[in-house]
Amino acid sequence: MPGASESFAVDMEKARELVNGRIDQLSDDLRHKVNKVLHDNPELAYKEFMAHDTLTAYLEKLGFNAKRSTHGLETSFEATLGEGGRQVVICCEFDALPGIGHACGHNLIATSSMAAFLGAAHAMSALKIPGRLRILGTPAEESGGGKAVLIENGAFNPPEDIAAAIMAHPLSEHSLHAKGSGYSGLAGLLFLVSHKFRVEFRGKTAHAAGEPWNGSNALDAAVAAYVNVAILRQQIRPDERIHSIIEEGGVASNVIPDYTRMNWSVRAPSICRADRLLERVEKCIEAAALATGCTHEFIKSPTYMNLRANETLCKTYVEDMAQIGEKVQLHQEKPYTASTDMGNVSHTVPSFHGVFSVPTAPDVAIHSPQFAAAAATDEGHAAAIKCSKGMAMLALRVLVDGTIADAARRDFEQPDTVE
């Protein structure tokens, strides 16, 4: 097995030619057999069965041994090329949102990740590049923290064995905060920590008109919790976020509800600040239960850690995108106040999570029906394909160049300075 710092003599211009040629060759196939199939059949967290079968079947058709239902998750999968040496993992998302389908563009993420893997694999085989390249299907990014579960289940073990984990996300052009600059993407994306949980309130049912004094209203508890936190929002920092919905609020207007359930997200740039904000939110919820005479229970989901931008991997990606005529912004001008479970990966191994822009109307943002429509366009597919070429070259350069791999590891080992 080669040492961590070892480099290999490879003609990277030839590698780029092989990568770009293979991805261009497969683009139309990917458009209709991956991208469109996933977009037309949106599936929710941990239920992405058609996506799982579509992606694994496509890999198998191209001669790869696709392992299905890996790491204890029914809809996770993986395929690997090579043995020994440095390893690069390309993460592949494919889940959708309730009611609005692929409004976060995960069909494009799956397309770009698949294309990057196939392009890099083609060059690895042709040029006999040592190391390992793995594509990992990561379900349940929108809810459920699939990557956090995969980390816990050993999908990134041993972490010192992985030189880089790579993926990219679509955003609308205006979300890059770099208008008029000609940028088509962003390398150093920053996302927030997100504590995700549900709260169940339990009260006592009674006739709402005949004997309301005999009931304890669980819907009142949910409404009070919502209002308490709405008041709290006045006293939080501009880069912090709190969201909630009432998932269950009762069954009939003339019956005092004895059960309600809320779904919450609490976000901040660092885990310390997110923990402090969570404590304040929990007190608002506890006060609502106390005021209404109800009991409450917190049901925690995996926390999404803040996304760390690896300087070396970001710079390398920017360089390779420039080789195909794409101008990619290295750092954000201001943070994007969203969250991803790729943040957890970035705290586990050196990671790259870039952004490619999708053409939209000026007022269209992700998590909207309009963005779901944009994610189905030829222009959206073309953006994903361009991004995949940069990711494929990033993967190859990490495998080939020990200097890049070592620098990325040093960046990863630096303390997280986000406050």
C-alpha positions as semicolon CSV with decimal commas, in nm:
position;residue;x (nm);y (nm);z (nm)
1;M;0,000;0,000;0,000
2;P;0,144;0,342;-0,094
3;G;0,221;0,593;0,178
4;A;-0,021;0,875;0,244
5;S;0,216;1,131;0,086
6;E;0,301;0,930;-0,225
7;S;0,236;1,086;-0,565
8;F;0,212;0,918;-0,905
9;A;0,323;1,028;-1,251
10;V;-0,001;1,070;-1,443
11;D;-0,072;1,288;-1,746
12;M;-0,355;1,495;-1,594
13;E;-0,440;1,655;-1,928
14;K;-0,498;1,308;-2,067
15;A;-0,701;1,226;-1,755
16;R;-0,913;1,537;-1,810
17;E;-0,968;1,442;-2,172
18;L;-1,081;1,093;-2,068
19;V;-1,307;1,227;-1,792
20;N;-1,477;1,487;-2,007
21;G;-1,516;1,251;-2,301
22;R;-1,675;0,979;-2,091
23;I;-1,913;1,215;-1,913
24;D;-2,018;1,376;-2,242
25;Q;-2,071;1,029;-2,388
26;L;-2,300;0,932;-2,098
27;S;-2,478;1,266;-2,055
28;D;-2,786;1,189;-2,261
29;D;-2,819;0,848;-2,099
30;L;-2,790;1,003;-1,753
31;R;-3,049;1,264;-1,848
32;H;-3,317;1,010;-1,934
33;K;-3,228;0,702;-1,726
34;V;-3,124;0,871;-1,403
35;N;-3,214;1,239;-1,381
36;K;-3,562;1,224;-1,533
37;V;-3,658;0,896;-1,366
38;L;-3,573;1,032;-1,021
39;H;-3,742;1,366;-1,085
40;D;-4,061;1,203;-1,211
41;N;-4,075;0,966;-0,913
42;P;-3,988;1,168;-0,599
43;E;-3,947;0,961;-0,282
44;L;-3,912;1,060;0,084
45;A;-3,650;0,980;0,344
46;Y;-3,554;0,612;0,375
47;K;-3,827;0,519;0,123
48;E;-3,627;0,595;-0,192
49;F;-3,673;0,244;-0,332
50;M;-3,713;0,335;-0,698
51;A;-3,412;0,570;-0,681
52;H;-3,204;0,299;-0,513
53;D;-3,299;0,043;-0,779
54;T;-3,255;0,289;-1,066
55;L;-2,906;0,397;-0,959
56;T;-2,778;0,048;-0,876
57;A;-2,918;-0,097;-1,197
58;Y;-2,747;0,178;-1,396
59;L;-2,413;0,103;-1,230
60;E;-2,457;-0,268;-1,298
61;K;-2,542;-0,202;-1,662
62;L;-2,203;-0,028;-1,693
63;G;-2,021;-0,324;-1,539
64;F;-1,986;-0,220;-1,175
65;N;-2,061;-0,444;-0,880
66;A;-2,325;-0,236;-0,705
67;K;-2,387;-0,343;-0,348
68;R;-2,747;-0,284;-0,245
69;S;-2,896;-0,193;0,094
70;T;-2,557;-0,126;0,250
71;H;-2,456;-0,019;0,601
72;G;-2,787;-0,115;0,757
73;L;-3,002;0,111;0,538
74;E;-3,240;-0,031;0,278
75;T;-3,185;0,251;0,030
76;S;-2,811;0,300;0,069
77;F;-2,577;0,147;-0,190
78;E;-2,215;0,158;-0,299
79;A;-1,979;0,060;-0,577
80;T;-1,599;0,068;-0,565
81;L;-1,320;0,071;-0,820
82;G;-0,964;-0,018;-0,720
83;E;-0,799;-0,170;-0,415
84;G;-0,565;-0,027;-0,152
85;G;-0,410;0,319;-0,140
86;R;-0,591;0,644;-0,087
87;Q;-0,968;0,640;-0,108
88;V;-1,211;0,902;-0,237
89;V;-1,584;0,871;-0,167
90;I;-1,840;1,042;-0,391
91;C;-2,166;1,094;-0,200
92;C;-2,494;1,058;-0,390
93;E;-2,822;1,207;-0,261
94;F;-3,162;1,127;-0,412
95;D;-3,447;1,193;-0,165
96;A;-3,723;1,450;-0,218
97;L;-3,952;1,678;-0,016
98;P;-4,314;1,610;0,086
99;G;-4,562;1,763;-0,154
100;I;-4,313;1,950;-0,374
101;G;-4,093;1,666;-0,500
102;H;-3,737;1,745;-0,605
103;A;-3,758;2,108;-0,497
104;C;-3,405;2,075;-0,357
105;G;-3,275;1,926;-0,681
106;H;-3,152;1,595;-0,545
107;N;-3,219;1,441;-0,884
108;L;-2,942;1,671;-1,007
109;I;-2,717;1,575;-0,716
110;A;-2,758;1,208;-0,803
111;T;-2,684;1,288;-1,167
112;S;-2,370;1,491;-1,093
113;S;-2,237;1,237;-0,842
114;M;-2,300;0,944;-1,075
115;A;-2,138;1,125;-1,367
116;A;-1,836;1,223;-1,155
117;F;-1,788;0,863;-1,042
118;L;-1,821;0,724;-1,394
119;G;-1,591;0,984;-1,547
120;A;-1,321;0,941;-1,282
121;A;-1,353;0,560;-1,295
122;H;-1,301;0,563;-1,672
123;A;-0,980;0,764;-1,639
124;M;-0,859;0,550;-1,347
125;S;-0,898;0,234;-1,551
126;A;-0,747;0,374;-1,869
127;L;-0,444;0,529;-1,698
128;K;-0,407;0,260;-1,429
129;I;-0,435;0,517;-1,150
130;P;-0,390;0,351;-0,809
131;G;-0,622;0,396;-0,514
132;R;-0,991;0,346;-0,454
133;L;-1,291;0,537;-0,582
134;R;-1,626;0,470;-0,419
135;I;-1,976;0,602;-0,485
136;L;-2,196;0,591;-0,175
137;G;-2,573;0,627;-0,190
138;T;-2,677;0,851;0,100
139;P;-3,053;0,849;0,164
140;A;-3,260;1,081;0,380
141;E;-3,076;1,413;0,360
142;E;-3,393;1,622;0,383
143;S;-3,496;1,458;0,708
144;G;-3,358;1,167;0,904
145;G;-2,988;1,249;0,873
146;G;-2,893;0,959;0,649
147;K;-2,523;1,047;0,643
148;A;-2,512;1,074;1,022
149;V;-2,656;0,722;1,039
150;L;-2,409;0,600;0,775
151;I;-2,120;0,744;0,978
152;E;-2,247;0,568;1,288
153;N;-2,284;0,243;1,092
154;G;-1,926;0,251;0,966
155;A;-1,965;0,372;0,607
156;F;-1,668;0,608;0,653
157;N;-1,449;0,371;0,858
158;P;-1,167;0,394;0,911
159;P;-1,185;0,773;0,862
160;E;-0,808;0,804;0,823
161;D;-0,842;0,577;0,519
162;I;-1,053;0,832;0,329
163;A;-0,864;1,117;0,163
164;A;-1,179;1,304;0,053
165;A;-1,557;1,285;0,039
166;I;-1,708;1,479;-0,250
167;M;-2,047;1,605;-0,367
168;A;-2,220;1,921;-0,490
169;H;-2,563;2,080;-0,458
170;P;-2,772;2,288;-0,701
171;L;-2,888;2,638;-0,605
172;S;-3,063;2,911;-0,799
173;E;-2,828;3,168;-0,948
174;H;-2,928;3,453;-0,717
175;S;-2,853;3,241;-0,409
176;L;-2,481;3,256;-0,483
177;H;-2,481;3,620;-0,363
178;A;-2,239;3,711;-0,641
179;K;-2,461;3,883;-0,897
180;G;-2,302;4,011;-1,213
181;S;-1,977;3,831;-1,142
182;G;-2,012;3,555;-1,397
183;Y;-1,982;3,282;-1,135
184;S;-2,152;2,953;-1,221
185;G;-2,084;2,787;-0,887
186;L;-1,934;2,803;-0,541
187;A;-1,667;2,585;-0,382
188;G;-1,648;2,690;-0,015
189;L;-2,010;2,652;0,089
190;L;-2,092;2,713;0,456
191;F;-2,403;2,567;0,621
192;L;-2,537;2,579;0,975
193;V;-2,573;2,324;1,254
194;S;-2,932;2,203;1,275
195;H;-3,086;2,030;1,577
196;K;-3,389;1,837;1,453
197;F;-3,654;1,692;1,681
198;R;-4,021;1,630;1,736
199;V;-4,228;1,712;2,044
200;E;-4,533;1,517;2,153
201;F;-4,784;1,683;2,387
202;R;-5,031;1,467;2,575
203;G;-5,336;1,602;2,756
204;K;-5,683;1,476;2,838
205;T;-5,975;1,456;2,600
206;A;-6,317;1,597;2,684
207;H;-6,626;1,739;2,514
208;A;-6,515;2,082;2,396
209;A;-6,857;2,240;2,463
210;G;-7,016;2,023;2,732
211;E;-6,731;1,975;2,982
212;P;-6,419;2,159;2,866
213;W;-6,300;2,195;3,227
214;N;-6,242;1,820;3,236
215;G;-5,986;1,832;2,953
216;S;-5,623;1,931;2,907
217;N;-5,578;2,072;2,558
218;A;-5,272;1,935;2,381
219;L;-5,337;2,166;2,083
220;D;-5,317;2,465;2,316
221;A;-4,978;2,335;2,428
222;A;-4,856;2,319;2,067
223;V;-4,992;2,666;1,987
224;A;-4,839;2,810;2,305
225;A;-4,502;2,653;2,221
226;Y;-4,518;2,803;1,872
227;V;-4,605;3,149;2,009
228;N;-4,338;3,130;2,281
229;V;-4,073;3,060;2,020
230;A;-4,211;3,332;1,791
231;I;-4,145;3,574;2,077
232;L;-3,798;3,425;2,132
233;R;-3,710;3,498;1,768
234;Q;-3,686;3,870;1,853
235;Q;-3,387;3,792;2,078
236;I;-3,181;3,562;1,858
237;R;-2,891;3,647;1,627
238;P;-2,943;3,719;1,256
239;D;-2,764;3,398;1,152
240;E;-2,977;3,174;1,377
241;R;-3,301;3,009;1,269
242;I;-3,593;2,830;1,438
243;H;-3,872;2,654;1,242
244;S;-4,165;2,438;1,344
245;I;-4,488;2,289;1,212
246;I;-4,778;2,113;1,381
247;E;-4,791;1,764;1,230
248;E;-5,093;1,646;1,430
249;G;-5,334;1,886;1,595
250;G;-5,650;1,692;1,678
251;V;-5,930;1,507;1,504
252;A;-6,252;1,707;1,562
253;S;-6,329;2,064;1,664
254;N;-6,573;1,953;1,935
255;V;-6,322;1,720;2,100
256;I;-6,042;1,863;2,311
257;P;-5,725;1,712;2,162
258;D;-5,534;1,486;2,397
259;Y;-5,241;1,444;2,156
260;T;-5,045;1,675;1,927
261;R;-4,706;1,652;1,760
262;M;-4,470;1,922;1,636
263;N;-4,162;1,903;1,413
264;W;-3,876;2,145;1,492
265;S;-3,540;2,262;1,354
266;V;-3,303;2,485;1,551
267;R;-3,006;2,622;1,355
268;A;-2,690;2,818;1,434
269;P;-2,340;2,845;1,280
270;S;-2,164;2,636;1,549
271;I;-2,255;2,345;1,773
272;C;-2,199;2,557;2,087
273;R;-2,439;2,825;1,974
274;A;-2,690;2,568;1,846
275;D;-2,684;2,393;2,184
276;R;-2,748;2,720;2,367
277;L;-3,032;2,812;2,135
278;L;-3,182;2,464;2,168
279;E;-3,187;2,501;2,545
280;R;-3,385;2,824;2,513
281;V;-3,630;2,664;2,269
282;E;-3,680;2,365;2,498
283;K;-3,772;2,600;2,784
284;C;-4,037;2,762;2,563
285;I;-4,181;2,418;2,494
286;E;-4,167;2,312;2,858
287;A;-4,346;2,634;2,959
288;A;-4,626;2,561;2,711
289;A;-4,677;2,215;2,857
290;L;-4,677;2,350;3,211
291;A;-4,925;2,629;3,129
292;T;-5,174;2,390;2,967
293;G;-5,144;2,102;3,213
294;C;-5,003;1,868;2,950
295;T;-4,705;1,638;2,949
296;H;-4,445;1,654;2,672
297;E;-4,175;1,434;2,526
298;F;-3,881;1,525;2,301
299;I;-3,800;1,282;2,019
300;K;-3,454;1,367;1,888
301;S;-3,328;1,307;1,533
302;P;-2,962;1,317;1,426
303;T;-2,809;1,662;1,453
304;Y;-2,679;1,808;1,127
305;M;-2,334;1,952;1,198
306;N;-2,211;2,274;1,039
307;L;-2,053;2,223;0,698
308;R;-1,676;2,278;0,696
309;A;-1,512;2,405;0,376
310;N;-1,176;2,238;0,311
311;E;-0,951;2,505;0,160
312;T;-0,730;2,268;-0,040
313;L;-1,018;2,072;-0,191
314;C;-1,206;2,393;-0,273
315;K;-0,907;2,551;-0,448
316;T;-0,840;2,234;-0,645
317;Y;-1,201;2,219;-0,764
318;V;-1,195;2,586;-0,867
319;E;-0,879;2,522;-1,070
320;D;-1,029;2,226;-1,253
321;M;-1,358;2,399;-1,328
322;A;-1,157;2,686;-1,480
323;Q;-1,004;2,430;-1,720
324;I;-1,348;2,379;-1,875
325;G;-1,428;2,751;-1,882
326;E;-1,634;2,770;-1,562
327;K;-1,576;3,051;-1,312
328;V;-1,638;2,920;-0,961
329;Q;-1,640;3,136;-0,650
330;L;-1,393;3,010;-0,389
331;H;-1,559;3,148;-0,072
332;Q;-1,903;3,279;0,009
333;E;-1,956;3,649;0,058
334;K;-2,204;3,561;0,333
335;P;-2,314;3,227;0,481
336;Y;-2,612;3,041;0,343
337;T;-2,843;2,973;0,635
338;A;-2,939;2,616;0,555
339;S;-2,812;2,280;0,679
340;T;-2,703;1,941;0,544
341;D;-2,594;1,610;0,690
342;M;-2,287;1,641;0,468
343;G;-2,176;1,867;0,754
344;N;-2,140;1,553;0,965
345;V;-1,918;1,400;0,697
346;S;-1,703;1,715;0,692
347;H;-1,635;1,663;1,064
348;T;-1,539;1,298;0,996
349;V;-1,316;1,310;0,686
350;P;-1,180;1,584;0,454
351;S;-1,481;1,692;0,250
352;F;-1,590;1,898;-0,046
353;H;-1,950;2,017;-0,082
354;G;-1,973;2,264;-0,369
355;V;-2,261;2,438;-0,542
356;F;-2,359;2,464;-0,907
357;S;-2,613;2,721;-1,018
358;V;-2,934;2,632;-1,200
359;P;-3,100;2,895;-1,420
360;T;-3,423;3,022;-1,263
361;A;-3,634;3,336;-1,245
362;P;-3,482;3,593;-1,004
363;D;-3,723;3,521;-0,720
364;V;-3,700;3,139;-0,725
365;A;-3,531;2,964;-0,432
366;I;-3,482;2,600;-0,343
367;H;-3,763;2,421;-0,159
368;S;-4,024;2,571;-0,389
369;P;-4,235;2,420;-0,671
370;Q;-4,064;2,658;-0,913
371;F;-3,721;2,518;-0,827
372;A;-3,855;2,165;-0,863
373;A;-3,955;2,261;-1,218
374;A;-3,610;2,413;-1,282
375;A;-3,446;2,091;-1,162
376;A;-3,619;1,907;-1,448
377;T;-3,486;2,127;-1,728
378;D;-3,213;2,058;-1,981
379;E;-3,029;2,362;-1,843
380;G;-3,030;2,214;-1,493
381;H;-2,894;1,887;-1,628
382;A;-2,621;2,070;-1,819
383;A;-2,514;2,250;-1,501
384;A;-2,495;1,918;-1,312
385;I;-2,284;1,766;-1,591
386;K;-2,036;2,054;-1,591
387;C;-2,002;2,026;-1,213
388;S;-1,944;1,652;-1,240
389;K;-1,638;1,708;-1,457
390;G;-1,478;1,923;-1,188
391;M;-1,564;1,673;-0,915
392;A;-1,421;1,386;-1,118
393;M;-1,094;1,570;-1,165
394;L;-1,088;1,667;-0,797
395;A;-1,120;1,297;-0,706
396;L;-0,840;1,199;-0,944
397;R;-0,605;1,471;-0,825
398;V;-0,653;1,365;-0,463
399;L;-0,575;1,006;-0,562
400;V;-0,273;1,096;-0,774
401;D;-0,116;1,386;-0,583
402;G;0,004;1,318;-0,229
403;T;0,067;1,689;-0,178
404;I;-0,301;1,768;-0,233
405;A;-0,415;1,475;-0,017
406;D;-0,182;1,575;0,267
407;A;-0,282;1,941;0,251
408;A;-0,651;1,847;0,257
409;R;-0,587;1,631;0,564
410;R;-0,407;1,920;0,736
411;D;-0,698;2,152;0,659
412;F;-0,937;1,896;0,803
413;E;-0,731;1,862;1,122
414;Q;-0,740;2,237;1,192
415;P;-0,982;2,330;1,473
416;D;-1,325;2,441;1,361
417;T;-1,317;2,818;1,417
418;V;-1,686;2,885;1,353
419;E;-1,838;3,065;1,653
